[in-house]
Amino acid sequence: MAKARGGTKVQYCITAEASQISQKLPEIISNVFDIDTVETDAIESGQIILAEVLNNIAEHGFVGRVPGRIFIEATRNDFAVRFSIRDTGSPMPGLKLPRASLPATNIPLGDLPEGGFGWFMIRTLAQDLSYRRDGDMNYLEFSVVSSHKR
Amino acid sequence: MRLNSQLTGDILILRVEAERLDAASAVYFKDQFREAVQAHDGRVVVDLEPVSFMDSSGLGAMVAARKLVADRELEIAELSPIVMKVFRLTRMDKVFSLHDRIEDAIDTSSQSSVKTA
């Protein structure tokens, strides 16, 4: 919950639940990105990626047990925001990030998937995405390039 | 999340009264949408004006809604920039009829089936 002093590093700890994520995300985004100087496009991408990453942990990380904590750290410099996300949920299947591809849109309506868009958006919008499992923790890192308004 | 329904002529307008259509609220949208369209076989327009943010769960709920009215178009109006971005990124803008304004959906009923390319 605490915002680190100095203004370049922001840290949050939230419960891995959809309602908590939904409630906290706007505050996190407005503390991580300087809305006066950073391009809106970068802030939108940041919010989409973070929502998908956190909800993925909430949905798959703690199946059948009490939702744990997610630790979010965002470090900002002039060009990008580097996010580091830690959680004690289950490891990623195969200890790697899911692949992501879009379904064709010219298929029968009934065959359209209602899920699977999340990882596609993460992979499309995030830079330098990496994942590792260390002990009982998942570590996910990515950057959002933040070009500035002129 | 609340879905307000209003019949304008033969168009059923469903206004999503929520700031965020996301993993926390998508399931409520699906349930209320199913109920709202049950007794209506005309056009359906979803008004997203109050919604500033949508994630993949919200998008999945829209796809589920699209399937429920499979014999018609599902029209969506008033997409915020971030919602539009989610539709474009996933190419789901090809699967729905998108309108800038709710008035566009109502007034230009002859153009309503023109898909946004």
mmCIF file of C-alpha atoms in Angstrom:
data_model
loop_
_atom_site.group_PDB
_atom_site.id
_atom_site.type_symbol
_atom_site.label_atom_id
_atom_site.label_comp_id
_atom_site.label_asym_id
_atom_site.label_seq_id
_atom_site.Cartn_x
_atom_site.Cartn_y
_atom_site.Cartn_z
ATOM 1 C CA MET A 1 0.000 0.000 0.000
ATOM 2 C CA ALA A 2 2.830 2.351 0.774
ATOM 3 C CA LYS A 3 4.092 4.752 -1.798
ATOM 4 C CA ALA A 4 7.853 4.931 -1.624
ATOM 5 C CA ARG A 5 9.471 8.268 -1.116
ATOM 6 C CA GLY A 6 11.462 9.836 -3.890
ATOM 7 C CA GLY A 7 8.764 9.483 -6.527
ATOM 8 C CA THR A 8 10.547 7.067 -8.833
ATOM 9 C CA LYS A 9 9.564 3.825 -7.147
ATOM 10 C CA VAL A 10 6.015 2.869 -6.228
ATOM 11 C CA GLN A 11 5.113 -0.247 -4.239
ATOM 12 C CA TYR A 12 1.783 -1.866 -3.553
ATOM 13 C CA CYS A 13 0.628 -5.063 -1.936
ATOM 14 C CA ILE A 14 -2.868 -6.259 -2.781
ATOM 15 C CA THR A 15 -4.964 -9.373 -2.307
ATOM 16 C CA ALA A 16 -5.244 -11.609 -5.361
ATOM 17 C CA GLU A 17 -8.970 -11.047 -5.849
ATOM 18 C CA ALA A 18 -10.746 -9.557 -8.866
ATOM 19 C CA SER A 19 -12.722 -7.054 -6.773
ATOM 20 C CA GLN A 20 -9.633 -5.762 -4.986
ATOM 21 C CA ILE A 21 -7.716 -5.497 -8.265
ATOM 22 C CA SER A 22 -10.596 -3.608 -9.880
ATOM 23 C CA GLN A 23 -10.767 -1.215 -6.950
ATOM 24 C CA LYS A 24 -7.024 -0.569 -6.620
ATOM 25 C CA LEU A 25 -5.921 -0.420 -10.233
ATOM 26 C CA PRO A 26 -6.899 3.214 -10.982
ATOM 27 C CA GLU A 27 -4.978 4.420 -7.930
ATOM 28 C CA ILE A 28 -1.920 2.336 -8.792
ATOM 29 C CA ILE A 29 -1.881 3.580 -12.378
ATOM 30 C CA SER A 30 -2.246 7.227 -11.368
ATOM 31 C CA ASN A 31 0.643 6.876 -8.919
ATOM 32 C CA VAL A 32 2.897 5.041 -11.355
ATOM 33 C CA PHE A 33 2.384 7.280 -14.376
ATOM 34 C CA ASP A 34 2.643 11.045 -14.308
ATOM 35 C CA ILE A 35 -0.567 11.869 -16.168
ATOM 36 C CA ASP A 36 0.557 15.440 -16.827
ATOM 37 C CA THR A 37 3.615 14.465 -18.836
ATOM 38 C CA VAL A 38 3.236 10.892 -20.085
ATOM 39 C CA GLU A 39 1.368 10.135 -23.316
ATOM 40 C CA THR A 40 -2.150 8.801 -22.731
ATOM 41 C CA ASP A 41 -1.403 5.835 -24.978
ATOM 42 C CA ALA A 42 1.323 4.591 -22.622
ATOM 43 C CA ILE A 43 -0.921 4.949 -19.574
ATOM 44 C CA GLU A 44 -3.717 3.025 -21.313
ATOM 45 C CA SER A 45 -1.302 0.244 -22.236
ATOM 46 C CA GLY A 46 0.007 0.146 -18.680
ATOM 47 C CA GLN A 47 -3.474 -0.217 -17.260
ATOM 48 C CA ILE A 48 -4.440 -2.953 -19.721
ATOM 49 C CA ILE A 49 -1.267 -4.981 -19.095
ATOM 50 C CA LEU A 50 -1.414 -4.632 -15.329
ATOM 51 C CA ALA A 51 -5.099 -5.589 -15.210
ATOM 52 C CA GLU A 52 -4.421 -8.728 -17.267
ATOM 53 C CA VAL A 53 -1.337 -9.752 -15.274
ATOM 54 C CA LEU A 54 -2.996 -9.278 -11.888
ATOM 55 C CA ASN A 55 -6.275 -10.911 -12.864
ATOM 56 C CA ASN A 56 -4.392 -13.857 -14.293
ATOM 57 C CA ILE A 57 -2.750 -14.382 -10.890
ATOM 58 C CA ALA A 58 -6.105 -13.990 -9.121
ATOM 59 C CA GLU A 59 -7.831 -16.429 -11.465
ATOM 60 C CA HIS A 60 -5.199 -19.167 -11.730
ATOM 61 C CA GLY A 61 -2.671 -18.663 -8.942
ATOM 62 C CA PHE A 62 -4.732 -19.550 -5.921
ATOM 63 C CA VAL A 63 -7.287 -22.079 -7.135
ATOM 64 C CA GLY A 64 -8.719 -24.024 -4.209
ATOM 65 C CA ARG A 65 -7.010 -21.968 -1.502
ATOM 66 C CA VAL A 66 -7.206 -18.615 0.190
ATOM 67 C CA PRO A 67 -6.158 -15.807 -2.164
ATOM 68 C CA GLY A 68 -2.641 -14.658 -1.317
ATOM 69 C CA ARG A 69 -0.878 -11.383 -1.800
ATOM 70 C CA ILE A 70 0.492 -9.780 -4.931
ATOM 71 C CA PHE A 71 3.460 -7.438 -4.554
ATOM 72 C CA ILE A 72 3.710 -4.760 -7.202
ATOM 73 C CA GLU A 73 6.767 -2.618 -7.688
ATOM 74 C CA ALA A 74 7.023 0.008 -10.405
ATOM 75 C CA THR A 75 10.215 1.913 -11.123
ATOM 76 C CA ARG A 76 9.942 4.948 -13.321
ATOM 77 C CA ASN A 77 12.569 6.673 -15.367
ATOM 78 C CA ASP A 78 12.293 9.186 -18.206
ATOM 79 C CA PHE A 79 11.666 6.557 -20.857
ATOM 80 C CA ALA A 80 9.789 3.671 -19.320
ATOM 81 C CA VAL A 81 8.168 2.173 -16.279
ATOM 82 C CA ARG A 82 9.584 -1.169 -15.185
ATOM 83 C CA PHE A 83 7.073 -3.361 -13.365
ATOM 84 C CA SER A 84 8.073 -6.189 -11.095
ATOM 85 C CA ILE A 85 5.212 -8.397 -9.903
ATOM 86 C CA ARG A 86 5.653 -11.074 -7.218
ATOM 87 C CA ASP A 87 3.138 -13.586 -5.929
ATOM 88 C CA THR A 88 3.042 -16.825 -3.958
ATOM 89 C CA GLY A 89 0.522 -18.483 -6.250
ATOM 90 C CA SER A 90 0.965 -21.670 -8.230
ATOM 91 C CA PRO A 91 3.756 -21.665 -10.806
ATOM 92 C CA MET A 92 2.994 -21.037 -14.467
ATOM 93 C CA PRO A 93 2.311 -24.333 -16.268
ATOM 94 C CA GLY A 94 5.632 -25.616 -17.616
ATOM 95 C CA LEU A 95 7.355 -22.767 -15.753
ATOM 96 C CA LYS A 96 6.940 -20.491 -18.722
ATOM 97 C CA LEU A 97 4.602 -17.788 -19.949
ATOM 98 C CA PRO A 98 1.644 -18.949 -22.022
ATOM 99 C CA ARG A 99 1.882 -18.434 -25.737
ATOM 100 C CA ALA A 100 -0.691 -16.122 -27.172
ATOM 101 C CA SER A 101 -2.371 -15.929 -30.519
ATOM 102 C CA LEU A 102 -5.591 -14.432 -31.727
ATOM 103 C CA PRO A 103 -8.397 -16.502 -33.163
ATOM 104 C CA ALA A 104 -9.376 -15.804 -36.741
ATOM 105 C CA THR A 105 -12.436 -13.575 -36.946
ATOM 106 C CA ASN A 106 -13.877 -15.236 -40.045
ATOM 107 C CA ILE A 107 -14.821 -18.404 -38.166
ATOM 108 C CA PRO A 108 -18.376 -19.371 -37.193
ATOM 109 C CA LEU A 109 -19.664 -17.163 -34.406
ATOM 110 C CA GLY A 110 -20.187 -20.082 -32.069
ATOM 111 C CA ASP A 111 -16.484 -20.952 -32.305
ATOM 112 C CA LEU A 112 -15.276 -17.551 -31.126
ATOM 113 C CA PRO A 113 -13.409 -17.909 -27.846
ATOM 114 C CA GLU A 114 -14.574 -15.930 -24.840
ATOM 115 C CA GLY A 115 -11.143 -15.998 -23.247
ATOM 116 C CA GLY A 116 -7.471 -16.082 -24.143
ATOM 117 C CA PHE A 117 -7.282 -12.422 -25.112
ATOM 118 C CA GLY A 118 -5.370 -11.484 -21.983
ATOM 119 C CA TRP A 119 -1.977 -12.945 -22.791
ATOM 120 C CA PHE A 120 -2.222 -11.716 -26.341
ATOM 121 C CA MET A 121 -2.673 -8.159 -25.078
ATOM 122 C CA ILE A 122 0.120 -8.515 -22.522
ATOM 123 C CA ARG A 123 2.543 -9.829 -25.131
ATOM 124 C CA THR A 124 1.532 -7.176 -27.655
ATOM 125 C CA LEU A 125 1.764 -4.167 -25.337
ATOM 126 C CA ALA A 126 4.552 -5.058 -22.884
ATOM 127 C CA GLN A 127 8.273 -4.751 -23.521
ATOM 128 C CA ASP A 128 10.999 -7.024 -22.107
ATOM 129 C CA LEU A 129 8.542 -9.454 -20.584
ATOM 130 C CA SER A 130 10.108 -12.134 -18.414
ATOM 131 C CA TYR A 131 9.036 -14.772 -15.915
ATOM 132 C CA ARG A 132 10.851 -16.896 -13.393
ATOM 133 C CA ARG A 133 9.916 -19.128 -10.503
ATOM 134 C CA ASP A 134 12.139 -18.889 -7.450
ATOM 135 C CA GLY A 135 11.259 -20.898 -4.350
ATOM 136 C CA ASP A 136 7.543 -20.459 -3.781
ATOM 137 C CA MET A 137 7.375 -17.138 -5.621
ATOM 138 C CA ASN A 138 6.479 -16.163 -9.180
ATOM 139 C CA TYR A 139 8.387 -13.189 -10.592
ATOM 140 C CA LEU A 140 6.970 -11.417 -13.603
ATOM 141 C CA GLU A 141 8.662 -8.360 -15.035
ATOM 142 C CA PHE A 142 7.855 -6.075 -17.932
ATOM 143 C CA SER A 143 8.283 -2.520 -19.112
ATOM 144 C CA VAL A 144 5.892 0.029 -20.523
ATOM 145 C CA VAL A 145 7.599 2.582 -22.717
ATOM 146 C CA SER A 146 6.367 6.004 -21.687
ATOM 147 C CA SER A 147 6.864 8.587 -24.360
ATOM 148 C CA HIS A 148 6.209 12.108 -23.136
ATOM 149 C CA LYS A 149 3.802 14.748 -24.297
ATOM 150 C CA ARG A 150 5.416 17.642 -26.121
ATOM 151 C CA MET B 1 -22.660 -3.285 -12.236
ATOM 152 C CA ARG B 2 -26.186 -2.631 -13.466
ATOM 153 C CA LEU B 3 -27.576 -3.024 -16.967
ATOM 154 C CA ASN B 4 -30.340 -0.510 -17.673
ATOM 155 C CA SER B 5 -32.622 -1.452 -20.535
ATOM 156 C CA GLN B 6 -34.681 0.957 -22.552
ATOM 157 C CA LEU B 7 -36.751 0.314 -25.641
ATOM 158 C CA THR B 8 -36.467 3.015 -28.306
ATOM 159 C CA GLY B 9 -38.747 2.074 -31.187
ATOM 160 C CA ASP B 10 -37.755 -1.533 -31.820
ATOM 161 C CA ILE B 11 -34.189 -1.000 -30.596
ATOM 162 C CA LEU B 12 -33.305 -2.383 -27.202
ATOM 163 C CA ILE B 13 -30.665 -0.126 -25.660
ATOM 164 C CA LEU B 14 -28.715 -1.684 -22.817
ATOM 165 C CA ARG B 15 -26.685 0.845 -20.867
ATOM 166 C CA VAL B 16 -23.846 -0.555 -18.782
ATOM 167 C CA GLU B 17 -23.904 1.402 -15.538
ATOM 168 C CA ALA B 18 -20.351 0.744 -14.419
ATOM 169 C CA GLU B 19 -17.045 2.544 -14.556
ATOM 170 C CA ARG B 20 -15.194 -0.710 -15.263
ATOM 171 C CA LEU B 21 -16.286 -3.812 -17.174
ATOM 172 C CA ASP B 22 -13.628 -6.197 -15.907
ATOM 173 C CA ALA B 23 -12.936 -9.508 -14.176
ATOM 174 C CA ALA B 24 -14.902 -8.290 -11.149
ATOM 175 C CA SER B 25 -18.058 -7.359 -13.040
ATOM 176 C CA ALA B 26 -18.108 -9.306 -16.336
ATOM 177 C CA VAL B 27 -20.171 -12.181 -14.948
ATOM 178 C CA TYR B 28 -22.938 -9.785 -13.847
ATOM 179 C CA PHE B 29 -23.019 -8.266 -17.310
ATOM 180 C CA LYS B 30 -23.433 -11.709 -18.879
ATOM 181 C CA ASP B 31 -26.295 -12.676 -16.556
ATOM 182 C CA GLN B 32 -28.177 -9.415 -16.937
ATOM 183 C CA PHE B 33 -27.652 -9.317 -20.693
ATOM 184 C CA ARG B 34 -29.103 -12.813 -21.066
ATOM 185 C CA GLU B 35 -32.159 -11.799 -19.092
ATOM 186 C CA ALA B 36 -32.611 -8.494 -20.916
ATOM 187 C CA VAL B 37 -32.591 -9.912 -24.461
ATOM 188 C CA GLN B 38 -34.766 -12.937 -23.697
ATOM 189 C CA ALA B 39 -38.074 -11.384 -24.778
ATOM 190 C CA HIS B 40 -36.678 -9.117 -27.510
ATOM 191 C CA ASP B 41 -36.008 -10.123 -31.082
ATOM 192 C CA GLY B 42 -35.153 -6.732 -32.581
ATOM 193 C CA ARG B 43 -31.911 -4.796 -32.642
ATOM 194 C CA VAL B 44 -29.733 -4.701 -29.539
ATOM 195 C CA VAL B 45 -27.378 -1.809 -28.820
ATOM 196 C CA VAL B 46 -25.021 -1.847 -25.842
ATOM 197 C CA ASP B 47 -24.289 1.664 -24.572
ATOM 198 C CA LEU B 48 -20.835 1.757 -22.978
ATOM 199 C CA GLU B 49 -20.802 5.476 -22.232
ATOM 200 C CA PRO B 50 -20.240 5.105 -18.461
ATOM 201 C CA VAL B 51 -17.474 2.520 -18.985
ATOM 202 C CA SER B 52 -13.954 3.923 -19.021
ATOM 203 C CA PHE B 53 -12.070 0.632 -18.708
ATOM 204 C CA MET B 54 -12.522 -2.896 -20.057
ATOM 205 C CA ASP B 55 -10.232 -5.902 -19.703
ATOM 206 C CA SER B 56 -10.166 -9.313 -21.401
ATOM 207 C CA SER B 57 -12.894 -10.617 -19.088
ATOM 208 C CA GLY B 58 -15.147 -7.740 -20.104
ATOM 209 C CA LEU B 59 -14.333 -8.434 -23.727
ATOM 210 C CA GLY B 60 -15.091 -12.133 -23.215
ATOM 211 C CA ALA B 61 -18.472 -11.175 -21.783
ATOM 212 C CA MET B 62 -19.180 -9.093 -24.891
ATOM 213 C CA VAL B 63 -18.299 -12.083 -27.093
ATOM 214 C CA ALA B 64 -20.636 -14.262 -25.018
ATOM 215 C CA ALA B 65 -23.357 -11.623 -25.475
ATOM 216 C CA ARG B 66 -22.670 -11.581 -29.218
ATOM 217 C CA LYS B 67 -23.303 -15.337 -29.353
ATOM 218 C CA LEU B 68 -26.578 -14.970 -27.453
ATOM 219 C CA VAL B 69 -27.964 -12.776 -30.225
ATOM 220 C CA ALA B 70 -26.316 -14.798 -32.956
ATOM 221 C CA ASP B 71 -29.136 -14.223 -35.452
ATOM 222 C CA ARG B 72 -28.583 -10.427 -35.283
ATOM 223 C CA GLU B 73 -25.775 -7.949 -35.098
ATOM 224 C CA LEU B 74 -24.665 -6.881 -31.661
ATOM 225 C CA GLU B 75 -24.140 -3.145 -31.824
ATOM 226 C CA ILE B 76 -21.969 -1.279 -29.358
ATOM 227 C CA ALA B 77 -21.833 2.484 -28.904
ATOM 228 C CA GLU B 78 -19.814 5.050 -26.939
ATOM 229 C CA LEU B 79 -16.514 3.197 -26.633
ATOM 230 C CA SER B 80 -13.909 5.001 -24.527
ATOM 231 C CA PRO B 81 -10.374 5.216 -25.994
ATOM 232 C CA ILE B 82 -9.124 2.363 -23.831
ATOM 233 C CA VAL B 83 -12.149 0.177 -24.637
ATOM 234 C CA MET B 84 -11.632 0.877 -28.353
ATOM 235 C CA LYS B 85 -7.992 -0.073 -27.956
ATOM 236 C CA VAL B 86 -8.941 -3.451 -26.455
ATOM 237 C CA PHE B 87 -11.363 -4.146 -29.342
ATOM 238 C CA ARG B 88 -8.811 -3.139 -31.998
ATOM 239 C CA LEU B 89 -5.889 -5.001 -30.467
ATOM 240 C CA THR B 90 -7.822 -8.259 -30.364
ATOM 241 C CA ARG B 91 -9.471 -7.592 -33.747
ATOM 242 C CA MET B 92 -12.858 -7.958 -32.077
ATOM 243 C CA ASP B 93 -13.819 -4.670 -33.759
ATOM 244 C CA LYS B 94 -14.534 -6.942 -36.749
ATOM 245 C CA VAL B 95 -17.049 -9.023 -34.849
ATOM 246 C CA PHE B 96 -19.303 -6.213 -33.617
ATOM 247 C CA SER B 97 -21.002 -3.194 -35.163
ATOM 248 C CA LEU B 98 -19.401 -0.229 -33.456
ATOM 249 C CA HIS B 99 -20.893 3.256 -33.270
ATOM 250 C CA ASP B 100 -19.202 6.382 -31.933
ATOM 251 C CA ARG B 101 -22.373 7.806 -30.406
ATOM 252 C CA ILE B 102 -25.559 6.183 -29.210
ATOM 253 C CA GLU B 103 -27.443 8.657 -31.454
ATOM 254 C CA ASP B 104 -25.627 7.211 -34.475
ATOM 255 C CA ALA B 105 -27.002 3.799 -33.637
ATOM 256 C CA ILE B 106 -30.555 5.092 -33.227
ATOM 257 C CA ASP B 107 -30.748 7.644 -36.050
ATOM 258 C CA THR B 108 -29.026 5.798 -38.839
ATOM 259 C CA SER B 109 -30.902 2.556 -38.563
ATOM 260 C CA SER B 110 -30.370 1.983 -42.293
ATOM 261 C CA GLN B 111 -26.603 2.062 -41.759
ATOM 262 C CA SER B 112 -26.640 0.101 -38.563
ATOM 263 C CA SER B 113 -25.440 -3.088 -40.134
ATOM 264 C CA VAL B 114 -22.400 -1.455 -41.728
ATOM 265 C CA LYS B 115 -19.448 -2.965 -39.985
ATOM 266 C CA THR B 116 -16.535 -0.927 -38.799
ATOM 267 C CA ALA B 117 -13.617 -2.128 -40.871
#
